[in-house]
Amino acid sequence: MAEKQDVVIIGAGAAGMMCAIEAGKRGRRVVVLDHAKAPGEKIRISGGGRCNFTNVHAGPKNFLSDNPHFCKSALARYRPQDFVALVERHGIAWHEKTLGQLFCDHSAKDIIRMLVAEMEEAGAELRLETVISGVERTASGFRVATSAGTIDAASLVVASGGKSIPKMGATGLAYRIAEEVGLPVVETRPALVPLTLDQAQLAKLAVLAGVAADAEVRFGKAAFREAVLITHRGLSGPAILQISSYWREGAEILLRLMPDIDIAALLKGMRRTNGRQAVQTALADILPRRLAHFFVEEAKLTGRMLADLSDKVIDTLSSSIQAWTLKPAGSEGYRTAEVTLGGVDTCAIDSRTMRARNIPGLYFIGECLDVTGWLGGYNFQWAWASGFAAGQDV
Ligand code: FDA
């Protein structure tokens, strides 16, 4: 005999726990299943252990999706301030870092403890280390076969996340379930991920490994202004992670280092006041020293004095720094990607409730949907908002 519940949620991550809390508050009998040993493992490691749990500026413009309108309804009904109010009710201290990003003062574990306490209070049951062996439709809903028995429920919520960081239990189960019931899935790819360079570029940039600089990074119409970090494998840092969600194989990205500074004008000014200064010394006043030496060497100007340089040479040097094109070879992939781009196609999902349009009782929430946020707390805001929306309907 199968056990009977109102709602089965697969995945005790950010979205699944939020949905369980809301559904439990409505008096639904809810069970949350997860194969992991602990709930919210990605919350635990997020934001360098402090969880960037939302972004005060979160809005539809901060999300990538084949249907950019899809996220509007859920984001409007559960806002960053709603999550902040919850955090404050639990006495969790937080602070704003930069660009509207809110972090815990102490530990991401505070957020997990809060969600687990809220689930308990709402009467939602959490079952860990439970392997899902099959999902099938029944006359009255869904039957979920697990390593601990079979559960029948009117509503099934798939909150099993994306494919990123398989070592932490990501499985892509949501896409399999969607495909099994005939729902379309937008092609998935790693996003918010460091980009790699080919051997030739790596050899050239080896002297820069570990250097970070303020930059605007562009790909097509997308542009992000944050730090860029050059690594032994390629490019990282927040601006690169952001652009990785837009970049496509074979294309170049454009880096504008020190975007607030008119490097050409500065060098020309220095040429007037101190023409005998070596160009690499002058540039090292503007850029991190290793970068300055790199660009001067690339331009074959090492050892030359500023007074020797024509306007044209200074302009060319400056645009090699402020219109630096690089062609990534690839990305580090799901191994290090913070999120998965693409996912269950939102054209098949009702944007108010997260319910599959043609399959009564089936819901998809969180990262498994084709809604991907920028870096900076947006992905958790989507998890809370989509979990909240489904929690009102299951
Ligand atoms: P999530 O992945 O959180 O949860 C899915 C759950 O389903 C997991 O508990 C998993 O074990 C379970 N599961 C998967 N397959 C299963 C199966 N077959 N059977 C049973 N259970 C299964 N975002 C942000 O806004 N701010 C931040 O600071 C960060 N930082 C960050 C750091 C790192 C290193 C990563 C990898 C990611 C982030 N993110 C982030 C992104 C954020 O973690 C992510 O968008 C959300 O966790 C997505 O929430 P979900 O609930 O959709 O999936």
GROMACS .gro file of C-alpha atoms and ligand atoms in nm:
model
  447
    1MET     CA    1   0.000   0.000   0.000
    2ALA     CA    2   0.134   0.340  -0.094
    3GLU     CA    3   0.159   0.611   0.168
    4LYS     CA    4  -0.075   0.908   0.102
    5GLN     CA    5   0.031   1.272   0.112
    6ASP     CA    6  -0.111   1.590  -0.038
    7VAL     CA    7   0.220   1.716  -0.170
    8VAL     CA    8   0.553   1.550  -0.248
    9ILE     CA    9   0.844   1.783  -0.309
   10ILE     CA   10   1.160   1.641  -0.465
   11GLY     CA   11   1.459   1.844  -0.347
   12ALA     CA   12   1.526   2.006  -0.009
   13GLY     CA   13   1.711   2.302  -0.157
   14ALA     CA   14   1.615   2.666  -0.145
   15ALA     CA   15   1.309   2.638  -0.369
   16GLY     CA   16   1.180   2.307  -0.230
   17MET     CA   17   1.201   2.419   0.133
   18MET     CA   18   1.028   2.751   0.061
   19CYS     CA   19   0.748   2.568  -0.119
   20ALA     CA   20   0.714   2.320   0.169
   21ILE     CA   21   0.684   2.603   0.423
   22GLU     CA   22   0.412   2.780   0.226
   23ALA     CA   23   0.217   2.464   0.145
   24GLY     CA   24   0.244   2.347   0.506
   25LYS     CA   25   0.110   2.680   0.631
   26ARG     CA   26  -0.196   2.621   0.413
   27GLY     CA   27  -0.259   2.296   0.597
   28ARG     CA   28  -0.138   2.065   0.320
   29ARG     CA   29   0.032   1.740   0.422
   30VAL     CA   30   0.377   1.787   0.276
   31VAL     CA   31   0.679   1.561   0.251
   32VAL     CA   32   1.012   1.680   0.112
   33LEU     CA   33   1.243   1.411  -0.028
   34ASP     CA   34   1.615   1.451  -0.089
   35HIS     CA   35   1.890   1.202  -0.157
   36ALA     CA   36   2.147   1.416   0.026
   37LYS     CA   37   2.247   1.373   0.391
   38ALA     CA   38   2.155   1.733   0.476
   39PRO     CA   39   1.911   1.990   0.339
   40GLY     CA   40   2.023   2.304   0.156
   41GLU     CA   41   2.376   2.196   0.074
   42LYS     CA   42   2.412   2.467  -0.190
   43ILE     CA   43   2.289   2.727   0.055
   44ARG     CA   44   2.562   2.611   0.293
   45ILE     CA   45   2.844   2.671   0.044
   46SER     CA   46   2.691   2.980  -0.117
   47GLY     CA   47   2.837   3.326  -0.093
   48GLY     CA   48   3.166   3.193   0.040
   49GLY     CA   49   2.977   3.038   0.336
   50ARG     CA   50   2.778   3.354   0.412
   51CYS     CA   51   2.496   3.303   0.156
   52ASN     CA   52   2.416   3.597  -0.066
   53PHE     CA   53   2.048   3.525   0.002
   54THR     CA   54   1.890   3.796  -0.210
   55ASN     CA   55   1.951   4.115  -0.401
   56VAL     CA   56   1.752   4.427  -0.319
   57HIS     CA   57   1.745   4.522  -0.689
   58ALA     CA   58   1.614   4.185  -0.810
   59GLY     CA   59   1.379   4.226  -1.104
   60PRO     CA   60   1.302   4.051  -1.434
   61LYS     CA   61   1.593   4.229  -1.606
   62ASN     CA   62   1.837   4.026  -1.394
   63PHE     CA   63   1.729   3.692  -1.535
   64LEU     CA   64   1.800   3.499  -1.856
   65SER     CA   65   1.524   3.287  -2.006
   66ASP     CA   66   1.382   3.207  -2.349
   67ASN     CA   67   1.073   3.385  -2.213
   68PRO     CA   68   1.195   3.691  -2.020
   69HIS     CA   69   0.838   3.771  -1.906
   70PHE     CA   70   0.788   3.440  -1.728
   71CYS     CA   71   0.958   3.534  -1.400
   72LYS     CA   72   0.767   3.862  -1.355
   73SER     CA   73   0.461   3.734  -1.172
   74ALA     CA   74   0.642   3.525  -0.911
   75LEU     CA   75   0.908   3.791  -0.850
   76ALA     CA   76   0.637   4.052  -0.798
   77ARG     CA   77   0.455   3.839  -0.541
   78TYR     CA   78   0.757   3.746  -0.333
   79ARG     CA   79   1.006   4.028  -0.310
   80PRO     CA   80   1.353   4.058  -0.158
   81GLN     CA   81   1.201   4.249   0.136
   82ASP     CA   82   0.971   3.952   0.209
   83PHE     CA   83   1.275   3.728   0.251
   84VAL     CA   84   1.456   3.995   0.454
   85ALA     CA   85   1.152   4.011   0.686
   86LEU     CA   86   1.172   3.633   0.735
   87VAL     CA   87   1.546   3.652   0.805
   88GLU     CA   88   1.488   3.929   1.059
   89ARG     CA   89   1.205   3.739   1.231
   90HIS     CA   90   1.465   3.470   1.297
   91GLY     CA   91   1.712   3.720   1.435
   92ILE     CA   92   1.969   3.652   1.163
   93ALA     CA   93   2.212   3.940   1.126
   94TRP     CA   94   2.283   4.047   0.769
   95HIS     CA   95   2.457   4.318   0.574
   96GLU     CA   96   2.459   4.465   0.226
   97LYS     CA   97   2.792   4.410   0.051
   98THR     CA   98   2.791   4.580  -0.289
   99LEU     CA   99   2.543   4.616  -0.573
  100GLY     CA  100   2.245   4.534  -0.350
  101GLN     CA  101   2.380   4.193  -0.246
  102LEU     CA  102   2.262   4.083   0.100
  103PHE     CA  103   2.473   3.837   0.299
  104CYS     CA  104   2.451   3.674   0.643
  105ASP     CA  105   2.687   3.833   0.895
  106HIS     CA  106   2.779   3.495   1.041
  107SER     CA  107   2.699   3.184   0.840
  108ALA     CA  108   2.488   3.047   0.557
  109LYS     CA  109   2.390   2.774   0.802
  110ASP     CA  110   2.167   3.032   0.972
  111ILE     CA  111   1.952   3.038   0.658
  112ILE     CA  112   1.929   2.657   0.648
  113ARG     CA  113   1.836   2.642   1.018
  114MET     CA  114   1.570   2.907   0.957
  115LEU     CA  115   1.414   2.717   0.666
  116VAL     CA  116   1.418   2.386   0.855
  117ALA     CA  117   1.258   2.552   1.160
  118GLU     CA  118   0.991   2.710   0.939
  119MET     CA  119   0.920   2.374   0.774
  120GLU     CA  120   0.882   2.209   1.114
  121GLU     CA  121   0.648   2.481   1.231
  122ALA     CA  122   0.440   2.444   0.916
  123GLY     CA  123   0.425   2.067   0.969
  124ALA     CA  124   0.618   1.977   0.653
  125GLU     CA  125   0.819   1.658   0.686
  126LEU     CA  126   1.177   1.633   0.563
  127ARG     CA  127   1.311   1.295   0.454
  128LEU     CA  128   1.680   1.286   0.371
  129GLU     CA  129   1.893   1.012   0.213
  130THR     CA  130   1.592   0.907   0.010
  131VAL     CA  131   1.659   0.795  -0.344
  132ILE     CA  132   1.388   0.855  -0.604
  133SER     CA  133   1.354   0.548  -0.822
  134GLY     CA  134   1.056   0.648  -1.033
  135VAL     CA  135   0.772   0.894  -1.084
  136GLU     CA  136   0.446   0.803  -1.255
  137ARG     CA  137   0.112   0.969  -1.313
  138THR     CA  138  -0.195   0.815  -1.152
  139ALA     CA  139  -0.567   0.889  -1.185
  140SER     CA  140  -0.550   1.124  -0.886
  141GLY     CA  141  -0.200   1.269  -0.913
  142PHE     CA  142   0.143   1.113  -0.888
  143ARG     CA  143   0.310   0.806  -0.746
  144VAL     CA  144   0.670   0.850  -0.636
  145ALA     CA  145   0.875   0.535  -0.581
  146THR     CA  146   1.161   0.584  -0.337
  147SER     CA  147   1.424   0.381  -0.153
  148ALA     CA  148   1.193   0.408   0.151
  149GLY     CA  149   0.863   0.310  -0.009
  150THR     CA  150   0.600   0.451  -0.241
  151ILE     CA  151   0.410   0.775  -0.191
  152ASP     CA  152   0.090   0.887  -0.365
  153ALA     CA  153   0.015   1.259  -0.376
  154ALA     CA  154  -0.216   1.493  -0.563
  155SER     CA  155   0.069   1.736  -0.622
  156LEU     CA  156   0.428   1.667  -0.717
  157VAL     CA  157   0.675   1.955  -0.699
  158VAL     CA  158   1.007   1.905  -0.875
  159ALA     CA  159   1.268   2.121  -0.700
  160SER     CA  160   1.577   1.914  -0.768
  161GLY     CA  161   1.786   2.200  -0.908
  162GLY     CA  162   2.014   2.197  -1.212
  163LYS     CA  163   2.324   2.008  -1.317
  164SER     CA  164   2.585   2.230  -1.156
  165ILE     CA  165   2.832   2.076  -0.913
  166PRO     CA  166   2.748   1.705  -0.951
  167LYS     CA  167   2.981   1.636  -0.657
  168MET     CA  168   2.719   1.805  -0.437
  169GLY     CA  169   2.435   1.585  -0.558
  170ALA     CA  170   2.311   1.763  -0.870
  171THR     CA  171   2.153   1.506  -1.100
  172GLY     CA  172   1.943   1.666  -1.371
  173LEU     CA  173   1.645   1.461  -1.246
  174ALA     CA  174   1.403   1.747  -1.318
  175TYR     CA  175   1.484   1.741  -1.689
  176ARG     CA  176   1.430   1.366  -1.704
  177ILE     CA  177   1.092   1.395  -1.532
  178ALA     CA  178   0.991   1.677  -1.768
  179GLU     CA  179   1.091   1.476  -2.073
  180GLU     CA  180   0.913   1.166  -1.946
  181VAL     CA  181   0.585   1.353  -1.924
  182GLY     CA  182   0.639   1.522  -2.258
  183LEU     CA  183   0.739   1.873  -2.145
  184PRO     CA  184   0.998   2.060  -2.352
  185VAL     CA  185   1.339   2.136  -2.202
  186VAL     CA  186   1.550   2.428  -2.321
  187GLU     CA  187   1.907   2.311  -2.385
  188THR     CA  188   2.111   2.336  -2.065
  189ARG     CA  189   2.464   2.473  -2.025
  190PRO     CA  190   2.691   2.570  -1.737
  191ALA     CA  191   2.656   2.937  -1.636
  192LEU     CA  192   2.818   3.170  -1.383
  193VAL     CA  193   3.132   2.974  -1.455
  194PRO     CA  194   3.501   3.059  -1.513
  195LEU     CA  195   3.605   3.066  -1.879
  196THR     CA  196   3.908   2.875  -2.003
  197LEU     CA  197   4.173   2.979  -2.256
  198ASP     CA  198   4.364   2.766  -2.504
  199GLN     CA  199   4.726   2.663  -2.443
  200ALA     CA  200   4.871   2.939  -2.660
  201GLN     CA  201   4.679   3.211  -2.476
  202LEU     CA  202   4.753   3.054  -2.138
  203ALA     CA  203   5.124   3.051  -2.214
  204LYS     CA  204   5.107   3.419  -2.308
  205LEU     CA  205   4.905   3.515  -2.000
  206ALA     CA  206   5.093   3.292  -1.755
  207VAL     CA  207   5.275   3.593  -1.611
  208LEU     CA  208   4.937   3.741  -1.515
  209ALA     CA  209   4.803   3.446  -1.314
  210GLY     CA  210   4.655   3.580  -0.992
  211VAL     CA  211   4.614   3.938  -1.115
  212ALA     CA  212   4.275   4.101  -1.056
  213ALA     CA  213   4.152   4.426  -1.209
  214ASP     CA  214   3.841   4.638  -1.230
  215ALA     CA  215   3.685   4.587  -1.572
  216GLU     CA  216   3.379   4.614  -1.787
  217VAL     CA  217   3.332   4.286  -1.973
  218ARG     CA  218   3.110   4.278  -2.279
  219PHE     CA  219   2.953   4.015  -2.497
  220GLY     CA  220   2.703   4.147  -2.749
  221LYS     CA  221   2.463   4.374  -2.563
  222ALA     CA  222   2.548   4.226  -2.222
  223ALA     CA  223   2.801   4.419  -2.014
  224PHE     CA  224   2.911   4.377  -1.654
  225ARG     CA  225   3.131   4.602  -1.447
  226GLU     CA  226   3.307   4.411  -1.170
  227ALA     CA  227   3.644   4.251  -1.104
  228VAL     CA  228   3.818   4.018  -1.350
  229LEU     CA  229   4.071   3.764  -1.227
  230ILE     CA  230   4.330   3.596  -1.449
  231THR     CA  231   4.397   3.240  -1.338
  232HIS     CA  232   4.617   2.946  -1.441
  233ARG     CA  233   4.321   2.804  -1.635
  234GLY     CA  234   4.183   3.122  -1.787
  235LEU     CA  235   3.950   3.397  -1.670
  236SER     CA  236   3.744   3.424  -1.354
  237GLY     CA  237   3.612   3.686  -1.113
  238PRO     CA  238   3.257   3.820  -1.093
  239ALA     CA  239   3.253   4.005  -1.427
  240ILE     CA  240   3.364   3.689  -1.610
  241LEU     CA  241   3.113   3.467  -1.427
  242GLN     CA  242   2.838   3.712  -1.526
  243ILE     CA  243   2.937   3.725  -1.894
  244SER     CA  244   2.974   3.343  -1.907
  245SER     CA  245   2.593   3.317  -1.897
  246TYR     CA  246   2.578   3.508  -2.228
  247TRP     CA  247   2.897   3.395  -2.403
  248ARG     CA  248   2.880   3.126  -2.671
  249GLU     CA  249   3.160   2.896  -2.796
  250GLY     CA  250   3.376   3.040  -3.070
  251ALA     CA  251   3.300   3.402  -2.987
  252GLU     CA  252   3.520   3.674  -2.840
  253ILE     CA  253   3.458   3.879  -2.528
  254LEU     CA  254   3.569   4.238  -2.488
  255LEU     CA  255   3.741   4.359  -2.171
  256ARG     CA  256   3.768   4.725  -2.084
  257LEU     CA  257   4.019   4.743  -1.800
  258MET     CA  258   3.993   5.039  -1.564
  259PRO     CA  259   3.682   5.165  -1.742
  260ASP     CA  260   3.662   5.488  -1.538
  261ILE     CA  261   4.003   5.602  -1.654
  262ASP     CA  262   4.097   5.755  -1.990
  263ILE     CA  263   4.435   5.583  -2.009
  264ALA     CA  264   4.542   5.756  -2.331
  265ALA     CA  265   4.471   6.102  -2.186
  266LEU     CA  266   4.657   6.017  -1.864
  267LEU     CA  267   4.964   5.889  -2.049
  268LYS     CA  268   4.967   6.196  -2.273
  269GLY     CA  269   4.949   6.416  -1.962
  270MET     CA  270   5.239   6.227  -1.806
  271ARG     CA  271   5.435   6.263  -2.130
  272ARG     CA  272   5.402   6.641  -2.093
  273THR     CA  273   5.502   6.656  -1.729
  274ASN     CA  274   5.756   6.372  -1.710
  275GLY     CA  275   5.852   6.267  -2.061
  276ARG     CA  276   6.166   6.085  -1.948
  277GLN     CA  277   5.963   5.832  -1.749
  278ALA     CA  278   5.966   5.475  -1.887
  279VAL     CA  279   5.630   5.384  -2.033
  280GLN     CA  280   5.593   5.069  -1.818
  281THR     CA  281   5.662   5.274  -1.503
  282ALA     CA  282   5.403   5.532  -1.604
  283LEU     CA  283   5.144   5.266  -1.684
  284ALA     CA  284   5.209   5.091  -1.353
  285ASP     CA  285   5.069   5.402  -1.182
  286ILE     CA  286   4.739   5.331  -1.358
  287LEU     CA  287   4.720   4.950  -1.379
  288PRO     CA  288   4.838   4.666  -1.154
  289ARG     CA  289   5.212   4.643  -1.223
  290ARG     CA  290   5.208   4.301  -1.390
  291LEU     CA  291   4.932   4.407  -1.626
  292ALA     CA  292   5.117   4.729  -1.710
  293HIS     CA  293   5.434   4.538  -1.795
  294PHE     CA  294   5.238   4.281  -1.996
  295PHE     CA  295   5.066   4.536  -2.220
  296VAL     CA  296   5.384   4.740  -2.269
  297GLU     CA  297   5.570   4.426  -2.367
  298GLU     CA  298   5.291   4.316  -2.601
  299ALA     CA  299   5.318   4.657  -2.768
  300LYS     CA  300   5.698   4.614  -2.787
  301LEU     CA  301   5.749   4.937  -2.593
  302THR     CA  302   5.951   4.804  -2.299
  303GLY     CA  303   6.228   5.048  -2.205
  304ARG     CA  304   6.090   5.330  -2.420
  305MET     CA  305   6.036   5.675  -2.266
  306LEU     CA  306   5.697   5.845  -2.278
  307ALA     CA  307   5.852   6.132  -2.475
  308ASP     CA  308   5.936   5.884  -2.753
  309LEU     CA  309   5.573   5.784  -2.804
  310SER     CA  310   5.349   5.949  -3.061
  311ASP     CA  311   4.980   6.011  -2.989
  312LYS     CA  312   4.900   5.721  -3.221
  313VAL     CA  313   5.123   5.479  -3.031
  314ILE     CA  314   4.969   5.587  -2.699
  315ASP     CA  315   4.619   5.548  -2.842
  316THR     CA  316   4.699   5.199  -2.971
  317LEU     CA  317   4.851   5.097  -2.636
  318SER     CA  318   4.551   5.235  -2.452
  319SER     CA  319   4.299   5.054  -2.671
  320SER     CA  320   4.488   4.726  -2.629
  321ILE     CA  321   4.402   4.768  -2.257
  322GLN     CA  322   4.057   4.919  -2.285
  323ALA     CA  323   3.932   4.716  -2.583
  324TRP     CA  324   4.108   4.388  -2.502
  325THR     CA  325   3.951   4.104  -2.698
  326LEU     CA  326   3.993   3.748  -2.581
  327LYS     CA  327   3.850   3.431  -2.727
  328PRO     CA  328   3.773   3.183  -2.450
  329ALA     CA  329   3.825   2.819  -2.545
  330GLY     CA  330   3.541   2.699  -2.325
  331SER     CA  331   3.422   2.704  -1.967
  332GLU     CA  332   3.511   2.501  -1.659
  333GLY     CA  333   3.174   2.327  -1.703
  334TYR     CA  334   2.927   2.198  -1.447
  335ARG     CA  335   3.214   2.105  -1.214
  336THR     CA  336   3.242   2.466  -1.098
  337ALA     CA  337   2.938   2.641  -1.254
  338GLU     CA  338   2.722   2.815  -0.995
  339VAL     CA  339   2.407   2.756  -1.198
  340THR     CA  340   2.258   2.582  -1.500
  341LEU     CA  341   2.130   2.792  -1.785
  342GLY     CA  342   1.821   2.662  -1.969
  343GLY     CA  343   1.599   2.394  -1.820
  344VAL     CA  344   1.231   2.309  -1.819
  345ASP     CA  345   1.077   2.530  -2.087
  346THR     CA  346   0.860   2.795  -1.925
  347CYS     CA  347   0.618   2.789  -2.220
  348ALA     CA  348   0.480   2.471  -2.064
  349ILE     CA  349   0.447   2.623  -1.714
  350ASP     CA  350   0.191   2.863  -1.568
  351SER     CA  351   0.388   3.168  -1.449
  352ARG     CA  352   0.158   3.242  -1.153
  353THR     CA  353   0.164   2.895  -0.998
  354MET     CA  354   0.463   2.711  -1.157
  355ARG     CA  355   0.216   2.435  -1.251
  356ALA     CA  356   0.267   2.245  -1.578
  357ARG     CA  357  -0.014   2.373  -1.798
  358ASN     CA  358  -0.130   2.039  -1.933
  359ILE     CA  359  -0.045   1.814  -1.642
  360PRO     CA  360  -0.261   1.873  -1.334
  361GLY     CA  361  -0.068   1.852  -1.009
  362LEU     CA  362   0.284   1.877  -1.153
  363TYR     CA  363   0.504   2.176  -1.058
  364PHE     CA  364   0.862   2.281  -1.136
  365ILE     CA  365   1.041   2.544  -0.927
  366GLY     CA  366   1.385   2.694  -0.876
  367GLU     CA  367   1.689   2.637  -1.088
  368CYS     CA  368   1.548   2.345  -1.291
  369LEU     CA  369   1.328   2.593  -1.480
  370ASP     CA  370   1.462   2.794  -1.771
  371VAL     CA  371   1.510   3.101  -1.549
  372THR     CA  372   1.869   3.188  -1.460
  373GLY     CA  373   1.973   3.485  -1.251
  374TRP     CA  374   2.282   3.697  -1.259
  375LEU     CA  375   2.547   3.653  -0.995
  376GLY     CA  376   2.461   3.843  -0.676
  377GLY     CA  377   2.172   3.682  -0.487
  378TYR     CA  378   1.932   3.671  -0.782
  379ASN     CA  379   1.925   3.293  -0.809
  380PHE     CA  380   1.818   3.250  -0.449
  381GLN     CA  381   1.554   3.519  -0.496
  382TRP     CA  382   1.417   3.315  -0.787
  383ALA     CA  383   1.421   2.999  -0.572
  384TRP     CA  384   1.228   3.174  -0.292
  385ALA     CA  385   0.982   3.342  -0.530
  386SER     CA  386   0.907   3.037  -0.744
  387GLY     CA  387   0.885   2.817  -0.431
  388PHE     CA  388   0.646   3.066  -0.273
  389ALA     CA  389   0.428   3.078  -0.588
  390ALA     CA  390   0.394   2.699  -0.606
  391GLY     CA  391   0.341   2.681  -0.230
  392GLN     CA  392   0.019   2.882  -0.268
  393ASP     CA  393  -0.122   2.645  -0.529
  394VAL     CA  394  -0.021   2.285  -0.451
  395FDA     P1  395   1.923   2.326  -0.520
  395FDA     O1  396   2.030   2.273  -0.607
  395FDA     O2  397   1.957   2.423  -0.414
  395FDA     O3  398   1.846   2.206  -0.450
  395FDA     C1  399   1.814   2.088  -0.517
  395FDA     C2  400   1.802   1.977  -0.416
  395FDA     O4  401   1.756   1.861  -0.485
  395FDA     C3  402   1.934   1.940  -0.353
  395FDA     O5  403   1.918   1.937  -0.213
  395FDA     C4  404   1.968   1.803  -0.410
  395FDA     O6  405   2.035   1.720  -0.319
  395FDA     C5  406   1.831   1.750  -0.444
  395FDA     N1  407   1.833   1.652  -0.553
  395FDA     C6  408   1.889   1.665  -0.674
  395FDA     N2  409   1.871   1.555  -0.746
  395FDA     C7  410   1.801   1.468  -0.669
  395FDA     C8  411   1.755   1.335  -0.687
  395FDA     N3  412   1.777   1.270  -0.801
  395FDA     N4  413   1.688   1.276  -0.586
  395FDA     C9  414   1.665   1.344  -0.469
  395FDA     N5  415   1.708   1.469  -0.445
  395FDA    C10  416   1.775   1.531  -0.546
  395FDA     N6  417   2.288   3.187  -0.559
  395FDA    C11  418   2.262   3.304  -0.497
  395FDA     O7  419   2.158   3.364  -0.519
  395FDA     N7  420   2.353   3.355  -0.407
  395FDA    C12  421   2.471   3.294  -0.377
  395FDA     O8  422   2.547   3.337  -0.291
  395FDA    C13  423   2.502   3.174  -0.448
  395FDA     N8  424   2.621   3.112  -0.431
  395FDA    C14  425   2.647   2.993  -0.492
  395FDA    C15  426   2.769   2.929  -0.472
  395FDA    C16  427   2.793   2.807  -0.533
  395FDA    C17  428   2.928   2.741  -0.512
  395FDA    C18  429   2.693   2.746  -0.613
  395FDA    C19  430   2.714   2.610  -0.676
  395FDA    C20  431   2.572   2.810  -0.635
  395FDA    C21  432   2.547   2.934  -0.576
  395FDA     N9  433   2.428   3.001  -0.599
  395FDA    C22  434   2.404   3.122  -0.536
  395FDA    C23  435   2.320   2.943  -0.682
  395FDA    C24  436   2.214   2.878  -0.590
  395FDA     O9  437   2.280   2.792  -0.501
  395FDA    C25  438   2.111   2.801  -0.672
  395FDA    O10  439   2.057   2.882  -0.772
  395FDA    C26  440   1.998   2.753  -0.580
  395FDA    O11  441   2.052   2.669  -0.480
  395FDA    C27  442   1.891   2.679  -0.657
  395FDA    O12  443   1.796   2.633  -0.567
  395FDA     P2  444   1.708   2.504  -0.599
  395FDA    O13  445   1.629   2.479  -0.476
  395FDA    O14  446   1.638   2.521  -0.728
  395FDA    O15  447   1.814   2.387  -0.621
   0.00000   0.00000   0.00000
